[in-house]
Amino acid sequence: MSTTLTLAQDGFPTAFQSVTLAHYLFISAVMFAIGLIGFLTRRNLIIMFLCTELMFQAAGIALVAFSRFHMDMTGQSFVIFIVTVAAAEAALALALVVLLFRKRESLDAEEWSELKG
Amino acid sequence: MDQIINPLALYAACGLGAIGVAFALPRKEGKNPQIIGAMLASIAGAIVLIAMGLKAGGFFGIGNSPSIYFYVFGGVALGASLRVITHPRPVYAALYFVLSILATAGLFLILSAEFMAFALVIVYAGAILITYLFVIMLATQAPTEELENALADYDTQAREPIVATAAGFVLLAVLTTLLFRGVNDMPSRKSPGGQSLLAEMPRKIESALTFSGQLPAGSKVVVNENAEAVVDFAARTVQIRDAAGVVSSAKLPPDLAVSNVEMVGFNLLRDHPGSIEIAGVILLMAMLGAVVLSRKQVQLDEDAKERHSRSLAAEVAQGVETNP
């Protein structure tokens, strides 16, 4: 039973064995949910973008775990692109936040609620 | 199919976690139940993790003990993430995010993704979070004399905490139910992948053989027409040619293996060369966009523009006269 669950970890110290794919996916899912809740509840624009970074990171954990499970490096390469997109998003989003802060002198997302179409 | 955790127990843990997170979110009025909420949420997380640990072979059991490092790093990562969304001060939230990234890098190390672990620390914790901290400090009102530690209203009061938490944990319950059910059907591969890449690195083999003293002076590793070394992976031998042109086979050093960085590099540059270019273009566009967005716009009417251009022209003319 537990052999089918175990990640392929040949040549690893015994302390590293017996952590299954589901363990990492659980960590990833919980981190994604926390990021989602944070994005929905926090009203500070910067914290909201920090929460999207949290969700990016959760996706990264899932990708690296799958990459290890299937012994395919494409998962890890994709995390590099996730980090790239996160960096681009951080640069653009923070520039926008600075712009919005100059207009209203506040980081409150509710200040811009008239934008809701 | 075998569930790792009884679905009812899983849903109970999700509900407990939801109540805990809802309590832990920042709120202003009344007594602050943040600590109780954080404790409830961590109890819920611990229940699921302990159940998974028992299923995977028992804690610290003889022979089949699960990784204690995984639980330490995973616990720190989740606790720090919870603190990111519950801390009312943005600077502290960003610092807790750094802690969460460091713990994630630890998880990546356990998964033997060394390159990604260090890239995460350098790029995320080093570069992106510094930008965040700068903007947080730039875009915060200066504290007044009497209210030095005052927090902005929008930082201390969560928006729709109960509905948002319920939505998040319903998503989590569905996700975990599915992933705890289907995992048994996945095959696990025992062979370490990517070792065939070793043939494509004759220089690495050569330096490893030289280092272990198995390559006589003047000998070289034989390469075929694809510039690959001729490696017998079953016997772990490689063909070498000495100065006289006689081909023989040498045994590979036992610790010679393709490292994670090399595997990622081959995958990235051989299988996805176009994606790297696109990533570079994305970064360039983001940089241009950030510069254009954040510059101060100065409004000039037609008269002012004319005056500016005239004074500029006069300066240029003067410069030409004094420096012929």
XYZ file of C-alpha atoms in Angstrom:
441
model
C 0.000 0.000 0.000
C 2.475 2.580 1.092
C 4.922 1.539 -1.618
C 2.500 2.640 -4.315
C 2.081 5.949 -2.506
C 5.752 6.651 -2.036
C 7.435 9.080 -4.361
C 10.266 7.610 -6.349
C 13.187 8.536 -4.183
C 16.014 6.180 -4.957
C 19.216 6.906 -3.183
C 17.631 9.234 -0.675
C 18.242 9.026 3.053
C 15.547 6.987 4.767
C 14.224 10.065 6.543
C 13.222 11.453 3.151
C 11.137 8.455 2.165
C 7.448 7.853 2.637
C 6.306 11.344 1.784
C 3.746 10.826 -0.915
C 2.610 12.991 -3.762
C -0.628 13.642 -1.884
C 1.304 15.299 0.943
C 2.714 17.944 -1.367
C -0.578 18.398 -3.177
C -2.263 18.920 0.180
C 0.232 21.638 1.146
C -0.262 23.195 -2.288
C -4.070 23.099 -2.076
C -4.143 24.618 1.402
C -1.733 27.366 0.393
C -3.853 28.132 -2.669
C -7.016 28.295 -0.545
C -5.312 30.617 1.953
C -4.207 32.867 -0.902
C -7.715 32.901 -2.335
C -9.277 33.767 1.017
C -6.717 36.504 1.515
C -7.414 37.952 -1.915
C -11.146 38.027 -1.195
C -11.012 39.421 2.322
C -8.138 41.867 2.491
C -8.838 45.422 1.368
C -5.256 46.620 1.057
C -4.265 46.550 -2.626
C -0.678 45.478 -1.910
C -1.754 42.588 0.332
C -4.180 41.486 -2.360
C -1.307 41.200 -4.837
C 0.776 39.435 -2.180
C -2.016 36.869 -1.972
C -1.855 36.255 -5.727
C 1.864 35.565 -5.276
C 0.875 33.046 -2.604
C -1.362 31.299 -5.127
C 1.460 31.292 -7.724
C 3.692 29.659 -5.156
C 1.092 26.992 -4.407
C 0.925 26.157 -8.104
C 4.721 25.946 -8.117
C 4.737 23.400 -5.283
C 2.236 21.228 -7.161
C 4.301 21.440 -10.365
C 7.576 20.525 -8.678
C 5.913 17.633 -6.813
C 4.469 16.268 -10.055
C 7.839 16.777 -11.747
C 9.470 14.627 -9.067
C 6.702 12.046 -9.213
C 6.922 11.598 -12.970
C 10.693 12.192 -13.158
C 10.073 14.806 -15.844
C 11.930 18.072 -15.636
C 9.316 20.009 -17.606
C 7.464 20.724 -14.367
C 10.500 22.429 -12.909
C 11.122 24.389 -16.099
C 7.561 25.614 -15.919
C 8.115 26.924 -12.399
C 10.796 29.187 -13.889
C 8.142 30.680 -16.154
C 5.786 31.017 -13.185
C 8.469 33.016 -11.382
C 8.931 35.115 -14.536
C 5.235 35.877 -14.754
C 5.149 36.617 -11.025
C 8.008 39.086 -11.404
C 6.356 40.798 -14.378
C 3.058 40.903 -12.535
C 4.712 42.366 -9.443
C 6.377 45.124 -11.474
C 3.196 46.088 -13.332
C 0.823 45.690 -10.401
C 2.990 47.702 -8.065
C 3.336 50.466 -10.651
C -0.459 50.515 -10.895
C -0.788 50.559 -7.106
C 1.549 53.547 -6.876
C -0.503 55.279 -9.581
C -3.777 54.593 -7.758
C -2.282 55.679 -4.447
C -1.277 59.031 -5.961
C -4.866 59.614 -7.111
C -6.706 58.806 -3.857
C -3.998 58.845 -1.133
C -5.283 55.472 0.028
C -4.614 51.794 -0.631
C -8.189 50.757 0.051
C -9.635 48.661 -2.758
C -13.129 49.904 -1.872
C -12.092 53.400 -2.936
C -12.297 52.178 -6.499
C -15.609 50.379 -6.199
C -17.196 52.729 -8.740
C -15.157 50.893 -11.370
C -17.422 47.867 -11.109
C -19.168 48.440 -14.424
C -10.193 3.071 -4.386
C -8.674 3.797 -1.059
C -9.176 7.171 0.542
C -6.191 8.381 2.528
C -8.520 10.070 5.004
C -12.122 9.276 5.802
C -14.123 11.902 3.852
C -16.170 12.833 6.913
C -13.030 13.474 8.932
C -11.662 15.508 6.030
C -14.790 17.648 5.834
C -14.769 18.108 9.611
C -11.149 19.258 9.433
C -12.019 21.643 6.592
C -14.899 23.097 8.590
C -12.708 23.522 11.660
C -10.052 25.195 9.539
C -12.658 27.510 7.999
C -13.900 28.593 11.432
C -10.319 29.117 12.543
C -9.362 31.212 9.512
C -12.553 33.266 9.806
C -11.663 34.026 13.426
C -8.060 34.749 12.586
C -8.839 37.422 9.980
C -8.239 40.949 11.237
C -11.170 42.759 12.804
C -11.449 45.890 14.811
C -14.277 45.873 17.312
C -14.471 43.869 20.502
C -12.020 41.288 21.734
C -9.619 39.940 19.186
C -10.091 36.194 18.659
C -7.124 35.973 16.284
C -5.071 33.635 18.474
C -7.978 31.244 19.016
C -8.634 31.253 15.282
C -5.016 30.538 14.413
C -4.980 27.678 16.928
C -8.165 26.168 15.487
C -6.797 26.404 11.953
C -3.492 24.817 12.927
C -5.305 22.015 14.778
C -7.297 21.325 11.602
C -4.146 21.284 9.478
C -2.374 19.055 11.994
C -5.266 16.541 11.961
C -5.002 16.079 8.210
C -1.194 15.957 8.213
C -1.104 13.409 11.062
C -3.713 11.279 9.317
C -1.656 11.351 6.125
C 1.499 10.530 8.072
C -0.177 7.527 9.731
C -1.428 6.307 6.368
C 1.999 6.681 4.801
C 3.638 4.442 7.389
C 3.506 5.950 10.847
C 5.487 8.660 12.560
C 9.033 7.708 13.455
C 8.060 4.102 12.896
C 10.836 1.596 12.391
C 11.954 1.320 8.795
C 9.215 3.301 7.135
C 9.332 6.682 8.842
C 7.974 9.662 6.958
C 10.098 12.675 6.488
C 10.117 14.931 9.517
C 11.556 17.706 7.352
C 8.489 17.671 5.158
C 6.223 18.262 8.139
C 8.441 21.005 9.535
C 8.722 22.893 6.241
C 5.082 22.310 5.307
C 3.879 23.482 8.708
C 6.035 26.605 8.588
C 4.911 27.373 5.029
C 1.215 27.074 5.865
C 1.513 28.932 9.170
C 3.405 31.787 7.534
C 0.852 31.928 4.686
C -1.956 32.177 7.238
C -0.088 35.008 8.939
C 0.326 36.792 5.574
C -3.427 37.110 5.212
C -4.173 37.795 8.888
C -1.493 40.273 9.928
C -2.895 43.816 9.932
C 0.453 45.472 9.181
C 1.473 45.168 5.514
C 5.222 45.152 6.208
C 4.885 42.213 8.577
C 2.664 40.419 6.091
C 5.391 40.797 3.441
C 8.024 39.486 5.869
C 5.849 36.471 6.696
C 5.585 35.897 2.954
C 9.400 35.726 2.851
C 9.255 33.070 5.591
C 6.687 31.139 3.586
C 8.964 31.287 0.526
C 11.939 30.021 2.512
C 9.878 27.088 3.788
C 8.713 26.360 0.240
C 12.340 26.366 -0.878
C 12.946 23.759 1.819
C 10.138 21.632 0.377
C 11.735 21.986 -3.068
C 15.044 20.775 -1.639
C 13.321 17.663 -0.267
C 11.901 17.136 -3.754
C 15.521 17.382 -5.030
C 14.690 20.466 -7.093
C 17.775 22.340 -5.948
C 17.841 24.817 -8.789
C 14.252 25.890 -8.234
C 14.820 26.178 -4.487
C 17.695 28.608 -4.908
C 16.021 30.472 -7.748
C 12.960 30.905 -5.540
C 15.022 32.336 -2.684
C 16.991 34.659 -4.970
C 14.183 35.879 -7.216
C 11.193 35.813 -4.878
C 12.656 36.553 -1.477
C 15.466 38.670 -2.847
C 13.988 40.683 -5.668
C 10.194 40.624 -5.775
C 9.648 41.024 -2.038
C 12.086 43.941 -1.864
C 9.955 45.675 -4.500
C 6.868 44.954 -2.439
C 8.471 46.333 0.705
C 9.523 49.496 -1.132
C 6.010 50.102 -2.413
C 4.460 49.347 0.975
C 6.721 51.926 2.583
C 6.224 54.461 -0.224
C 2.455 54.154 -0.291
C 1.694 54.485 3.406
C 0.565 57.643 5.073
C 3.103 59.177 7.422
C 2.112 58.546 11.059
C 0.795 61.579 12.881
C 2.084 62.744 16.261
C -0.652 61.377 18.525
C -1.408 58.212 16.543
C 2.017 56.813 15.924
C 0.971 53.182 15.678
C -2.386 53.772 14.080
C -3.361 51.317 11.379
C -5.374 52.278 8.362
C -9.003 51.284 8.468
C -8.680 49.077 5.417
C -5.951 47.021 7.081
C -7.803 46.251 10.279
C -11.165 45.303 8.855
C -11.622 42.298 6.601
C -14.154 42.421 3.800
C -16.820 39.667 3.987
C -14.675 37.297 6.070
C -17.286 34.570 6.528
C -18.419 34.287 2.909
C -14.854 34.383 1.567
C -13.629 31.772 4.052
C -16.564 29.514 3.252
C -15.822 29.806 -0.473
C -12.135 29.080 0.029
C -12.687 26.050 2.197
C -15.410 24.558 -0.004
C -12.829 24.735 -2.810
C -10.254 23.146 -0.510
C -12.614 20.341 0.529
C -13.379 19.470 -3.097
C -9.710 19.589 -4.103
C -8.485 17.449 -1.219
C -11.287 14.901 -1.626
C -10.329 14.397 -5.239
C -6.584 14.302 -4.773
C -6.730 11.979 -1.784
C -8.802 9.548 -3.796
C -6.968 9.363 -7.098
C -3.404 9.203 -5.893
C -3.222 5.424 -5.510
C -3.791 4.912 -9.197
C -0.695 6.862 -10.185
C 2.358 4.806 -11.033
C 5.565 5.531 -9.238
C 8.720 5.198 -11.238
C 11.669 3.816 -9.436
C 14.363 4.573 -11.988
C 16.006 7.952 -11.629
C 15.237 9.756 -14.813
C 17.524 11.761 -16.986
C 20.641 9.608 -16.575
C 20.834 9.170 -20.361
C 21.730 12.858 -20.462
C 25.142 11.812 -19.174
C 26.103 10.686 -22.688
C 25.590 14.219 -23.930
C 28.169 15.619 -21.540
C 31.493 14.021 -22.580
C 33.471 16.860 -21.009
C 31.790 16.225 -17.645
C 32.654 12.516 -17.886
C 36.199 13.396 -18.871
C 36.755 15.717 -15.928
C 35.169 13.202 -13.535
C 37.442 10.432 -14.850
C 40.483 12.694 -14.568
C 39.500 13.653 -11.042
C 39.203 10.024 -9.956
C 42.482 9.168 -11.689
C 41.003 6.663 -14.153
C 41.898 8.629 -17.294
C 45.528 8.078 -18.352
C 47.391 11.132 -19.599
C 46.648 11.898 -23.252
C 43.446 9.861 -23.312
C 40.119 11.269 -24.373
C 36.508 10.161 -24.105
C 35.295 8.810 -27.442
C 32.517 10.892 -28.973
C 30.300 9.760 -31.842
C 29.006 11.890 -34.715
C 26.368 13.501 -32.432
C 29.106 14.660 -30.043
C 27.836 12.158 -27.490
C 30.007 9.929 -25.351
C 29.633 6.188 -25.896
C 28.313 5.099 -22.501
C 27.130 1.638 -21.486
C 24.615 2.490 -18.767
C 24.013 -1.072 -17.613
C 27.705 -1.734 -16.945
C 28.435 1.950 -16.175
C 31.416 2.094 -18.530
C 32.476 4.641 -21.116
C 34.788 4.248 -24.125
C 38.040 6.189 -24.030
C 40.787 6.542 -26.654
C 44.404 6.990 -25.642
C 47.075 9.041 -27.436
C 47.937 6.136 -29.775
C 44.299 5.815 -30.885
C 43.550 2.547 -29.053
C 39.949 2.432 -27.786
C 39.288 0.886 -24.399
C 36.541 1.209 -21.835
C 36.808 2.879 -18.451
C 34.533 2.476 -15.478
C 32.470 5.513 -14.544
C 32.947 6.845 -11.005
C 30.045 5.613 -8.835
C 28.966 9.096 -7.770
C 28.871 10.466 -11.317
C 25.274 11.448 -12.019
C 23.338 14.154 -13.800
C 22.508 16.874 -11.311
C 19.213 18.674 -11.046
C 20.634 21.886 -12.472
C 21.888 20.056 -15.564
C 18.561 18.316 -16.073
C 16.635 21.579 -15.765
C 19.101 23.262 -18.094
C 18.760 20.584 -20.762
C 14.994 20.614 -20.465
C 14.805 24.391 -20.603
C 17.220 25.058 -23.438
C 16.675 21.988 -25.614
C 12.943 21.370 -25.208
C 11.629 24.885 -24.624
C 13.988 27.362 -26.292
C 11.137 29.522 -27.617
C 9.537 29.830 -24.201
C 12.677 31.383 -22.778
C 12.648 34.047 -25.471
C 8.991 34.760 -24.767
C 9.729 34.983 -21.048
C 12.413 37.544 -21.821
C 9.982 39.576 -23.922
C 7.406 39.422 -21.093
C 9.955 40.752 -18.632
C 10.989 43.545 -21.021
C 7.371 44.550 -21.613
C 6.685 44.507 -17.872
C 9.683 46.745 -17.275
C 8.591 49.206 -19.970
C 5.027 49.128 -18.682
C 6.134 49.805 -15.123
C 8.283 52.733 -16.240
C 5.478 54.223 -18.338
C 2.837 53.725 -15.643
C 4.732 55.083 -12.699
C 6.278 58.209 -14.229
C 4.788 61.534 -13.227
C 2.786 63.103 -16.043
C 3.312 66.829 -16.501
C 0.515 68.670 -18.277
C 1.720 71.443 -20.576
C -0.507 73.702 -22.652
C 0.468 74.897 -26.137
C 2.034 78.181 -24.947
C 4.234 76.461 -22.416
C 5.375 73.929 -25.017
C 6.280 76.744 -27.410
C 8.197 78.609 -24.722
C 10.087 75.430 -23.804
C 11.024 74.689 -27.389
C 12.134 78.293 -27.965
C 14.372 78.326 -24.886
C 15.802 74.958 -25.870
C 16.566 76.247 -29.375
C 18.238 79.335 -27.896
C 20.405 77.162 -25.649
C 21.456 75.033 -28.591
C 22.314 78.129 -30.653
C 24.397 79.558 -27.783
C 26.205 76.260 -27.377
C 27.109 76.275 -31.089
C 28.446 79.846 -30.835
C 30.650 79.243 -27.787
C 31.979 75.850 -28.957
C 32.500 76.136 -32.686
